[in-house]
Short mmCIF file of C-alpha atoms and ligand atoms in Angstrom, two decimals:
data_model
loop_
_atom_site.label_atom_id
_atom_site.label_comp_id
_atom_site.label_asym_id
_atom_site.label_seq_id
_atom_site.Cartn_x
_atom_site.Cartn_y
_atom_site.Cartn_z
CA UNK J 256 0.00 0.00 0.00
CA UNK J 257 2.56 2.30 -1.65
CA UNK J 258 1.11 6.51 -0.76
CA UNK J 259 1.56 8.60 -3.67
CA UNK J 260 4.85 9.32 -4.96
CA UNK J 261 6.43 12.21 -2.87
CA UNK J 262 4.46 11.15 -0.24
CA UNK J 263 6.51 8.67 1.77
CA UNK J 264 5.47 8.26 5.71
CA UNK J 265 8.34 10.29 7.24
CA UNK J 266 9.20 8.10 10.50
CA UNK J 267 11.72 9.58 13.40
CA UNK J 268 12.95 7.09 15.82
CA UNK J 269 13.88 7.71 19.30
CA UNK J 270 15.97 5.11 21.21
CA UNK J 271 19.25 5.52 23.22
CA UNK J 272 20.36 2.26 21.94
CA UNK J 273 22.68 2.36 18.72
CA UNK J 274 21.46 -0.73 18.16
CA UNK J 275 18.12 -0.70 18.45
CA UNK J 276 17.94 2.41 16.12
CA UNK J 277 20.01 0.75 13.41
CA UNK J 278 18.11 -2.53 13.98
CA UNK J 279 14.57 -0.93 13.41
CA UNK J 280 15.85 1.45 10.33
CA UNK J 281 17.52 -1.74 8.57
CA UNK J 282 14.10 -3.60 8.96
CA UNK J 283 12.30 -0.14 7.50
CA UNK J 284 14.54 0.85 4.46
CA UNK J 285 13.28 -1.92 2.04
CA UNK J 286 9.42 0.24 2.10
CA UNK J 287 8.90 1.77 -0.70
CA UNK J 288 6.64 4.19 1.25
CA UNK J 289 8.54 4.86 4.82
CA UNK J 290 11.57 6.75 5.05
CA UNK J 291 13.43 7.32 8.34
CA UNK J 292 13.93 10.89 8.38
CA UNK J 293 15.53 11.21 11.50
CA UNK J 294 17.05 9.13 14.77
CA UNK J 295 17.84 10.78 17.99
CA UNK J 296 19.55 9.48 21.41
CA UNK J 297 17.33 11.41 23.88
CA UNK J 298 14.32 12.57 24.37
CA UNK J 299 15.36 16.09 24.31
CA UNK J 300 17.34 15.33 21.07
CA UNK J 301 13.93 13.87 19.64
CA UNK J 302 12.00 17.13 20.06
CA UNK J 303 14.12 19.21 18.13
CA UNK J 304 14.58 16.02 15.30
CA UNK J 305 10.89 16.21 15.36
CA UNK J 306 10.36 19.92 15.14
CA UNK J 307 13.19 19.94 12.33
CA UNK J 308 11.71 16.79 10.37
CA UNK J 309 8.00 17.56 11.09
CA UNK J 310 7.56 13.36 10.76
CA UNK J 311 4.34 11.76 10.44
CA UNK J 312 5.62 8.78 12.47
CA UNK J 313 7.73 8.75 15.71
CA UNK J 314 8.71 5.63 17.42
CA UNK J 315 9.94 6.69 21.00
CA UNK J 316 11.45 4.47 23.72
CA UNK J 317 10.47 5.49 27.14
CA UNK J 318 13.93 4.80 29.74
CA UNK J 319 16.40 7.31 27.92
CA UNK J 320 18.77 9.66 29.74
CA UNK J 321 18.43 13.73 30.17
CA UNK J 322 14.70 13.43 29.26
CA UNK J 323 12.00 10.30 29.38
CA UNK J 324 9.93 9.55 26.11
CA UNK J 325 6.61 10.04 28.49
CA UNK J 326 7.55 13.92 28.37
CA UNK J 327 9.43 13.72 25.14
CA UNK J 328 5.74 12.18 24.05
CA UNK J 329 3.68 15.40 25.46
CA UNK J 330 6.18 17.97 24.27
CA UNK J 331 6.10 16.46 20.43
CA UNK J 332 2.05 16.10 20.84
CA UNK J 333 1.55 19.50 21.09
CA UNK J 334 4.52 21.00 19.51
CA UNK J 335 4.19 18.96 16.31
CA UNK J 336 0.07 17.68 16.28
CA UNK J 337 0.57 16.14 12.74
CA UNK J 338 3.44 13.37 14.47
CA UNK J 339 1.65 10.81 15.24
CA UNK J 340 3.83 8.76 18.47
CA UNK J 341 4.37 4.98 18.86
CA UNK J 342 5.45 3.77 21.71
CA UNK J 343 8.08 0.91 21.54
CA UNK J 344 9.70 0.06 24.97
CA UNK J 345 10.09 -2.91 26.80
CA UNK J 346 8.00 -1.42 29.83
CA UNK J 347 4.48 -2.85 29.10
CA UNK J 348 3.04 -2.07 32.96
CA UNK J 349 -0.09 -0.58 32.58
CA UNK J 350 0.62 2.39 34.84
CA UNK J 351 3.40 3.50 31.82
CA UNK J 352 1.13 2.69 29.03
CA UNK J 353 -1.69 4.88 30.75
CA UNK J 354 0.73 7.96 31.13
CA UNK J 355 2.19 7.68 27.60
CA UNK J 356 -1.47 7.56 26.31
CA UNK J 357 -2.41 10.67 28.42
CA UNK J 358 0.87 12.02 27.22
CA UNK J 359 -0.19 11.64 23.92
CA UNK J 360 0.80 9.11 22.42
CA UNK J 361 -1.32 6.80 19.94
CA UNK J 362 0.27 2.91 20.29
CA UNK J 363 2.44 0.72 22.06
CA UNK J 364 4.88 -1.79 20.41
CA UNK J 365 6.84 -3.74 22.78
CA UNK J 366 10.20 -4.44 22.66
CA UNK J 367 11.90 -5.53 19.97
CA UNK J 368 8.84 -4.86 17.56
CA UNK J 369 7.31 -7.59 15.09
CA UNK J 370 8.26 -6.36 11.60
CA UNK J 371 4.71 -6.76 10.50
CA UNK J 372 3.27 -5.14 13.63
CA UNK J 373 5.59 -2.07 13.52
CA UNK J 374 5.59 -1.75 9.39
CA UNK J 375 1.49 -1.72 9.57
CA UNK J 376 1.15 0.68 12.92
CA UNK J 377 3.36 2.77 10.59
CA UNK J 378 1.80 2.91 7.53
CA UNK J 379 -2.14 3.05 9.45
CA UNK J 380 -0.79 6.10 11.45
CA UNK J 381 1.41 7.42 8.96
CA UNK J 382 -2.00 7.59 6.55
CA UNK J 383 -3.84 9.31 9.11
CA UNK J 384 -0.97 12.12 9.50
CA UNK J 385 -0.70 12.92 5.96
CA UNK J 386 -4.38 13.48 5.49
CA UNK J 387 -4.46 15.67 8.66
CA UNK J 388 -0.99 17.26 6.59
CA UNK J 389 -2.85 17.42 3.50
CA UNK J 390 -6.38 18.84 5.30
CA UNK J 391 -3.90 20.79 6.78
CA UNK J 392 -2.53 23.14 3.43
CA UNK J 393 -5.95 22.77 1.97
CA UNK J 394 -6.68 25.50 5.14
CA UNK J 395 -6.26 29.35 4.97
CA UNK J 396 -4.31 30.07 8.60
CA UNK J 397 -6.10 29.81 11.34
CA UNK J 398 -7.64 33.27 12.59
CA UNK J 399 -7.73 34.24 8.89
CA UNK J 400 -10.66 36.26 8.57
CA UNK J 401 -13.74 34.03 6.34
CA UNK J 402 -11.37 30.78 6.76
CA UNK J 403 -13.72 27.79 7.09
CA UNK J 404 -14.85 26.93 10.90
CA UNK J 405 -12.92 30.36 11.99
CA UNK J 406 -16.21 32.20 11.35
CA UNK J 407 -16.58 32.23 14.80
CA UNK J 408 -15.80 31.53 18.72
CA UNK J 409 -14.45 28.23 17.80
CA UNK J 410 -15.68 26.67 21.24
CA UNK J 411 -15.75 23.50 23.00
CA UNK J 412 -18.44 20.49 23.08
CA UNK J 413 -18.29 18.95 25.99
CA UNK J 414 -21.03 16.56 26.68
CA UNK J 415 -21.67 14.11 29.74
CA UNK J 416 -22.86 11.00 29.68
CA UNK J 417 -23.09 8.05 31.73
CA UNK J 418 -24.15 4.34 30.38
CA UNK J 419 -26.23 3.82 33.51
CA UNK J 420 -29.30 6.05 33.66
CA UNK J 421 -29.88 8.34 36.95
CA UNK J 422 -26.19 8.82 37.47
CA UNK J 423 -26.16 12.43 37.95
CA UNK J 424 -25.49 13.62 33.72
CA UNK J 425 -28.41 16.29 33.90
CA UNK J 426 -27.38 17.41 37.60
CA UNK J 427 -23.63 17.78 36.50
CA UNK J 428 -24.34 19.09 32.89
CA UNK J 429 -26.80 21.87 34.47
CA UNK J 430 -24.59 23.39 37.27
CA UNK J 431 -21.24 22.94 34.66
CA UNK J 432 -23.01 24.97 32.59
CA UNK J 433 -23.05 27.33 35.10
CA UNK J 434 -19.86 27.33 36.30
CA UNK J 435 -18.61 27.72 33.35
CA UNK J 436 -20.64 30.46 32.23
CA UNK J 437 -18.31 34.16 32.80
CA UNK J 438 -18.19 37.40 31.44
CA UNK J 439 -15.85 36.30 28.69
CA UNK J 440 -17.51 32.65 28.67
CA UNK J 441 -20.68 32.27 26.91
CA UNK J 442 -22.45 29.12 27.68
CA UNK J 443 -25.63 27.11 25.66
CA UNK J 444 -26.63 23.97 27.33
CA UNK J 445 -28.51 21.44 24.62
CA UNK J 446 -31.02 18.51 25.84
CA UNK J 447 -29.67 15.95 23.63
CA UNK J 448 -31.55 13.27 25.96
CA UNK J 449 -34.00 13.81 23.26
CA UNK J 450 -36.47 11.59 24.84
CA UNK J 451 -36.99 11.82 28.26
CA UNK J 452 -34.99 14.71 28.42
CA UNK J 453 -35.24 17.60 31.74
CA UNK J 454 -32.46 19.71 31.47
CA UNK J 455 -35.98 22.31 31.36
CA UNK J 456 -37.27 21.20 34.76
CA UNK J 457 -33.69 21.17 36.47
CA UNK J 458 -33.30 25.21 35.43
CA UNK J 459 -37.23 25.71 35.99
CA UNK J 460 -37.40 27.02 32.55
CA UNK J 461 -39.92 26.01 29.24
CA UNK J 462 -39.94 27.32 26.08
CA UNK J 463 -41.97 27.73 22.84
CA UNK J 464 -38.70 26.48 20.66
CA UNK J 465 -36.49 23.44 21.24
CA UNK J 466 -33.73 21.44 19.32
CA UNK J 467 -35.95 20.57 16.61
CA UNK J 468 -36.53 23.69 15.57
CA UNK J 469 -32.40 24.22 14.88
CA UNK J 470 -32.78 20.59 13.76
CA UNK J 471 -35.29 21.28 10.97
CA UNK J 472 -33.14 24.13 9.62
CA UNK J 473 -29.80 22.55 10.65
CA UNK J 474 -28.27 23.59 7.05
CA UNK J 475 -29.11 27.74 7.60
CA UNK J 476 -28.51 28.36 11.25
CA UNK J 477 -27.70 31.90 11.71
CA UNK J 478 -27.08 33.57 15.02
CA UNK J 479 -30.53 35.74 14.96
CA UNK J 480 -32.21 32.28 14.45
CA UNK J 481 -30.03 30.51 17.34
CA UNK J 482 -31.18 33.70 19.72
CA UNK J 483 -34.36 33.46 18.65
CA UNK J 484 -34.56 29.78 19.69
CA UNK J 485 -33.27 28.95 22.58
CA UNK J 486 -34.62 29.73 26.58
CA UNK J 487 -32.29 32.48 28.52
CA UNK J 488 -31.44 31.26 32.66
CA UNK J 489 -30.80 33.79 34.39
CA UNK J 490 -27.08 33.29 34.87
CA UNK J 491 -26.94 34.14 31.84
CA UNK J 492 -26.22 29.83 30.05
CA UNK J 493 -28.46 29.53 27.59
CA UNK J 494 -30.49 27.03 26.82
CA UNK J 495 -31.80 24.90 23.86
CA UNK J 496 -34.85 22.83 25.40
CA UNK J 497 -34.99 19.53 24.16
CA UNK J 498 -38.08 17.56 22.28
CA UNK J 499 -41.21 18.75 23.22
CA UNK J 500 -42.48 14.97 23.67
CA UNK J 501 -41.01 11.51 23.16
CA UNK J 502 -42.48 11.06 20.27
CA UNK J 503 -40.42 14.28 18.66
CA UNK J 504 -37.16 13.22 18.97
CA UNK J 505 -37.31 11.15 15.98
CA UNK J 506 -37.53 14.68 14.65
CA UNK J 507 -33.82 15.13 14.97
CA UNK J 508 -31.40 12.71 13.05
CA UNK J 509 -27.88 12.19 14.09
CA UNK J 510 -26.28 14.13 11.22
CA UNK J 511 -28.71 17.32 12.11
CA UNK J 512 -27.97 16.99 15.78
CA UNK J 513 -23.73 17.10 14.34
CA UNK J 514 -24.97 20.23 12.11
CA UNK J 515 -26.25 22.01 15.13
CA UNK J 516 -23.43 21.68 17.66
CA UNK J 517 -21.16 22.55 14.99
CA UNK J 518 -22.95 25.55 14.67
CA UNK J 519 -23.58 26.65 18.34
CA UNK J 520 -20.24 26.16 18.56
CA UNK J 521 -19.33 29.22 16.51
CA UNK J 522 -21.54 31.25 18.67
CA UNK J 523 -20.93 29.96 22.37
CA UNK J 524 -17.16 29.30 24.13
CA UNK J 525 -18.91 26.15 25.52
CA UNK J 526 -21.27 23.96 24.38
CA UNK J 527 -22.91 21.55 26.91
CA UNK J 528 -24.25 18.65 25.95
CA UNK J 529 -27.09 16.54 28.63
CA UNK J 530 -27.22 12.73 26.85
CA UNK J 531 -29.40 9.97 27.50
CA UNK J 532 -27.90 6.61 28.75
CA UNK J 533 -28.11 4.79 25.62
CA UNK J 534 -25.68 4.24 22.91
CA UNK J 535 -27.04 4.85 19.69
CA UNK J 536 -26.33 6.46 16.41
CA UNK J 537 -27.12 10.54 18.12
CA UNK J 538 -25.21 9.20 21.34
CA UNK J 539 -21.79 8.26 18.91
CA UNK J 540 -22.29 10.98 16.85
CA UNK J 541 -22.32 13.64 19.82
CA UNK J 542 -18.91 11.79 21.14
CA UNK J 543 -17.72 12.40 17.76
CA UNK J 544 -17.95 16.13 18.07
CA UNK J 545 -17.43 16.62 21.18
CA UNK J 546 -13.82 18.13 22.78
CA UNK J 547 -14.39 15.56 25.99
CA UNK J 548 -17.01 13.22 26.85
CA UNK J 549 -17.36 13.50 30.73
CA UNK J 550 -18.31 10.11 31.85
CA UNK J 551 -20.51 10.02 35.10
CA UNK J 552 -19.95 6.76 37.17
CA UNK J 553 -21.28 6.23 40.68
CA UNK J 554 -19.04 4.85 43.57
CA UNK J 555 -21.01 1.44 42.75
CA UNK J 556 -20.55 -2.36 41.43
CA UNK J 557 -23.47 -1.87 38.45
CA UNK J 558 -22.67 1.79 37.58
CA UNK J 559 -18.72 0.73 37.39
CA UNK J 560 -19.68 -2.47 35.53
CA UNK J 561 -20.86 -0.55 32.61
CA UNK J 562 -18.59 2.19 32.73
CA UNK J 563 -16.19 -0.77 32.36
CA UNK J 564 -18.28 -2.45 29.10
CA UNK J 565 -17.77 1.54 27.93
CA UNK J 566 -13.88 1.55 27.81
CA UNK J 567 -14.21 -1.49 26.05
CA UNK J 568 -16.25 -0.50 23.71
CA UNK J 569 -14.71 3.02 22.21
CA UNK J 570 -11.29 0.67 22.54
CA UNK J 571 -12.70 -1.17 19.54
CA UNK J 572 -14.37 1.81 18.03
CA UNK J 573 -10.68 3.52 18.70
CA UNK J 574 -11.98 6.40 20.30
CA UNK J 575 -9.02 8.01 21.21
CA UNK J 576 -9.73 7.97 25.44
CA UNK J 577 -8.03 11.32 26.37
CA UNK J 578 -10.84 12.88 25.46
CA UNK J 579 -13.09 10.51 27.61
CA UNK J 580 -12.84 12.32 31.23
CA UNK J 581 -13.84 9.81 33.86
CA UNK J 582 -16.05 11.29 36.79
CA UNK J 583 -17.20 9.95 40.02
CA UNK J 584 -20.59 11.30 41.32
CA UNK J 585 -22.21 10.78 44.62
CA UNK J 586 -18.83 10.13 46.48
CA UNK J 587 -19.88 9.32 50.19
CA UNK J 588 -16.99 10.99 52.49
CA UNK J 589 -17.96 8.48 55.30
CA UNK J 590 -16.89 5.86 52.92
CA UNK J 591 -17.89 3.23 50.21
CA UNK J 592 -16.06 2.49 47.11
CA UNK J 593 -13.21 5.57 46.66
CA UNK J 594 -11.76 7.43 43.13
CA UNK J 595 -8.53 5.37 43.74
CA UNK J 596 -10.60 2.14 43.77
CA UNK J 597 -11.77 2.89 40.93
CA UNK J 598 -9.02 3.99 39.15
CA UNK J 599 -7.32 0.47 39.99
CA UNK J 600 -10.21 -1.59 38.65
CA UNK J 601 -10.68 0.34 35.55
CA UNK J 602 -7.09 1.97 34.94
CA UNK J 603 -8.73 5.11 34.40
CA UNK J 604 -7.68 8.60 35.83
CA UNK J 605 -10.80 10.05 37.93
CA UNK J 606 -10.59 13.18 36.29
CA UNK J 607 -13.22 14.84 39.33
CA UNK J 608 -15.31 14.13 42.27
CA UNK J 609 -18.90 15.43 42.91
CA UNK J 610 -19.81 14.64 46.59
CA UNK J 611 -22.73 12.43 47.43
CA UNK J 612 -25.42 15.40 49.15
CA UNK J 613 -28.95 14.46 48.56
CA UNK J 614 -30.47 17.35 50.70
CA UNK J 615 -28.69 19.97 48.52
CA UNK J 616 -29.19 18.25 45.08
CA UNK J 617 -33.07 17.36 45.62
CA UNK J 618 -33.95 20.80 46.72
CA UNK J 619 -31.48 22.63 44.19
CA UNK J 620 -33.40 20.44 41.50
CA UNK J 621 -36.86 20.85 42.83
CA UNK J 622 -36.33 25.05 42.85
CA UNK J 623 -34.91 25.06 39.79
CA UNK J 624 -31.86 26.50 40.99
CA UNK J 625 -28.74 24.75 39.99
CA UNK J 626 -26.88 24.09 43.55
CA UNK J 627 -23.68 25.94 42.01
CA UNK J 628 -24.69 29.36 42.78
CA UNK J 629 -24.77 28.49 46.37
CA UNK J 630 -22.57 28.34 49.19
CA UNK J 631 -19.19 26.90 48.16
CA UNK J 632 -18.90 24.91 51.65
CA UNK J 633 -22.33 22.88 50.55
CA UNK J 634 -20.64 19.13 49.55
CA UNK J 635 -21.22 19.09 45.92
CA UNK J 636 -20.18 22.42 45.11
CA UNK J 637 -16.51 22.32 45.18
CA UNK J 638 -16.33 19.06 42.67
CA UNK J 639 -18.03 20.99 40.10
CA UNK J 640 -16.11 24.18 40.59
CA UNK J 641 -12.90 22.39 40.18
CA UNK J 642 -14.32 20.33 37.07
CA UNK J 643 -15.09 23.69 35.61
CA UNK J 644 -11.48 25.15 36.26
CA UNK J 645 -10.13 22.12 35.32
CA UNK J 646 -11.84 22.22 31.63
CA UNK J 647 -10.46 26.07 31.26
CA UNK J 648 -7.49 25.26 32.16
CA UNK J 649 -7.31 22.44 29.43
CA UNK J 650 -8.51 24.49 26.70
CA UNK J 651 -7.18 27.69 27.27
CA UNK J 652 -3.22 27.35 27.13
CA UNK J 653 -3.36 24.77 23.76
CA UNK J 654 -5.91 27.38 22.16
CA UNK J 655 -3.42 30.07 22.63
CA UNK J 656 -0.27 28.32 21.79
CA UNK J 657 -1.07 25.84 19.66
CA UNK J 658 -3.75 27.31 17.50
CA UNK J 659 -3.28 25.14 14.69
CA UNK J 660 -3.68 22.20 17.34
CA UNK J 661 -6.11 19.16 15.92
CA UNK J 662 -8.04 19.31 19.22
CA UNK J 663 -8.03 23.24 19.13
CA UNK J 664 -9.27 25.17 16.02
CA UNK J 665 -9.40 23.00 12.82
CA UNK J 666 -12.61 23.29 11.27
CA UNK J 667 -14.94 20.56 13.19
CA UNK J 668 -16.66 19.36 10.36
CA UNK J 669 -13.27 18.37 8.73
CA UNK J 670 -11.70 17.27 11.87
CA UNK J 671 -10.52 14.07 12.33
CA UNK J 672 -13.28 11.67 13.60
CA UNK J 673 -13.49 10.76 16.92
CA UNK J 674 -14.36 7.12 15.95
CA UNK J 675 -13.25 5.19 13.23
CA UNK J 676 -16.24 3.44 12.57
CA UNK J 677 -14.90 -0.38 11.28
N1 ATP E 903 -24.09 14.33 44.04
C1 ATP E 903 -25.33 13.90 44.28
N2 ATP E 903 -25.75 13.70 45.54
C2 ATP E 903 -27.00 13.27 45.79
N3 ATP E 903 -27.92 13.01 44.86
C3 ATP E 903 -27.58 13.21 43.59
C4 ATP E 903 -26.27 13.66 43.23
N4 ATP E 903 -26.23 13.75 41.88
C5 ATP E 903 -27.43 13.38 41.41
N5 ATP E 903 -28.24 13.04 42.44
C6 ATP E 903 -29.63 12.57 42.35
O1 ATP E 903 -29.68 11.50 41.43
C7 ATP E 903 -30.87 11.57 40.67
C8 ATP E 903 -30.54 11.42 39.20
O2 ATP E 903 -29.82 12.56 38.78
P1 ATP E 903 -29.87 13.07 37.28
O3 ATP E 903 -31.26 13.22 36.83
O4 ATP E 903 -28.95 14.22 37.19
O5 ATP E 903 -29.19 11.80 36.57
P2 ATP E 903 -29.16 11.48 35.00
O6 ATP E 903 -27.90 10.70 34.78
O7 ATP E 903 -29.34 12.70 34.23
O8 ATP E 903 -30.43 10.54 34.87
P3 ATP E 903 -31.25 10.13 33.53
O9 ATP E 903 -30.61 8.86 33.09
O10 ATP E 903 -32.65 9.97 34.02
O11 ATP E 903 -31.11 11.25 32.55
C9 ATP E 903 -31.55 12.87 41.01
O12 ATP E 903 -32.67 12.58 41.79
C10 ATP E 903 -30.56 13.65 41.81
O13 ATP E 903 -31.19 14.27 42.89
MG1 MG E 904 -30.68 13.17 32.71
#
């Protein structure tokens, strides 16, 4: 599967070892369609290869002196977003693996590699960097004015969702919104729990419009139209109301729903999206768009079960899982199953806490009033806070540095798919 001529797979390789950079470049050089443009001693040595070489491909050990390939990994990722980084090491323990991942990094070879296994991780990652490299010069610069998907705020999806129903999605999307509504922060929260959906009752608000009126004229969505649509809070989030009845959601198709956060995200700095606990065709197609999936478990056997079938599943659909941020609600301080319990049955980070406080949470729901606006020394409060600081922290410094950045600013209806769909 030769690329077009001019077009060879441009792999760096990263190893301390003489030998093992030799060894892999020998077993590379008879491709027709992989050249090694680079190999470097050190991780440090690797960044600047990899800034100089700009390769598709880098294969990165992780013991090396002066600098680790786990950092080497992160400072490449975001320095150079169209390298795509393999990790080949002889440390296989899980705890590594995880970090590289978070790091960055998009597969693990061990130690020394299969020929077969390294030459095809090569050429299937080496494909998907020169289309992002080719997307890439089709695009006028980012921040040029009229450039496709830099019409507007560029801002984040961020949508929660939990596999078990009744975990606490509409409770955490609703006061997230909230927090992470500011001055310089505007904020739309969308029902997508098009169903059953009460992201309404939770902010005591109705409304005339809902999602399926953007989803009837998702090809012409203008910002007048948008305003005219959805249902003001008064923090200040907006809100797009979902399906008027059960029977309406078949009203709005997956591909409409995709045209419609793709277009609030041009208007709004966040876009939060309430999901139902299914998995369906709307469900994958909102984790396609979104910037992170927040995944709500519940300090329990069944809720971590199925959080558990989840990571399985987006392995298969190769969902890349940075953008997956696992949460634990309803965290009982006087005890129960903890976030570092969890994190060692499911090798997942717990990327926030909400405290378990059903006095606060039933009356904040039953008022209307999202329990965020109170008193920060009410239990649940804090978690969301820090969630919310958490998310701007994660987005702001990449957005600013890194503007080109494949989880940044490329246009979203061109950016690379969240799922490869087999
Ligand atoms: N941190 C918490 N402490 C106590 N109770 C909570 C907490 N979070 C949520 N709850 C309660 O759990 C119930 C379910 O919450 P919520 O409706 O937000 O879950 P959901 O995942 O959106 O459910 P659904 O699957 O029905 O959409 C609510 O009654 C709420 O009061
Ligand atoms: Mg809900």
């Amino acid at each position: 599967m030769a690329t077009q001529a001019g077009a060879n797979i441009r792999v760096l390789i990263v190893d301390d070892f003489a030998e093992t950079r030799e060894n892999i470049r020998k077993l590379l050089q008879f491709e027709p369609d992989i050249d090694v443009v680079g190999m470097a001693r050190s991780g440090r040595e690797g960044i600047q290869l990899a800034k100089d070489t700009r390769p598709n491909v880098v294969l990165m050990d992780i013991n090396m002196p002066d600098m680790d390939g786990i950092q080497a990994t992160e400072i490449i990722a975001k320095e150079v977003p169209i390298a795509q980084i393999v990790i080949v090491s002889v440390q296989s323990d899980t705890d590594y693996l995880r970090r590289a991942m978070l790091a960055g990094a998009r597969d693990f070879l061990s130690k020394p590699p299969p020929a077969d296994e390294l030459i095809n991780t090569i050429r299937r990652l080496g494909q998907m960097s020169r289309q992002r490299e080719l997307l890439a010069a089709t695009q006028p610069p980012p921040g040029t004015p009229g450039a496709a998907g830099h019409k507007g705020v560029g801002g984040k999806i961020i949508s929660v969702f939990s596999p078990k129903g009744g975990a606490g999605c509409t409770t955490l999307a609703t006061n997230l919104a909230l927090a992470l509504h500011s001055g310089d922060n505007k904020v739309i929260i969308v029902d997508a729990n098009l169903q059953f959906g009460d992201v309404g009752v939770f902010l005591n608000l109705q409304g005339k419009y809902s999602l399926v009126s953007l989803a009837e004229r998702a090809d012409e969505i203008e910002e007048d139209f948008i305003q005219s649509v959805v249902a003001s809070h008064s923090s200040g989030v907006k809100v797009l109301l979902g399906p008027p009845t059960p029977e309406d959601a078949e009203l709005v198709g997956a591909g409409q729903l995709k045209k419609v956060l793709e277009a609030l995200r041009e208007h709004f700095h966040y876009v939060v999206v309430d999901t139902a606990a299914v998995l369906r065709d709307v469900e994958l197609t909102i984790f396609d768009v979104s910037d992170r999936v927040l995944l709500v478990a519940t300090p329990d056997i069944p809720s971590l079960a199925n959080i558990k079938k989840f990571f399985d599943l987006i392995e298969k659909l190769e969902m890349p899982s940075e953008r997956v941020w696992l949460l634990l609600n309803r965290v009982d301080r006087r005890g129960g199953i903890t976030a570092a319990n969890v994190e060692e049955t499911l090798k997942h980070t717990v990327r926030g806490q909400i405290l378990l406080d059903e006095k606060t949470v039933l009356a904040s729901i039953n008022s209307g009033v999202p329990f965020v606006t109170g008193a920060k020394s009410l239990p649940p409060v804090q978690g969301v806070l820090d969630l919310a600081q958490k998310l701007r922290e994660e987005f702001a410094p990449k957005e600013a540095a890194t503007p080109a950045d494949e989880r940044g600013r490329k246009p979203p209806a061109k950016a690379p798919s969240l799922f490869q769909r087999r």
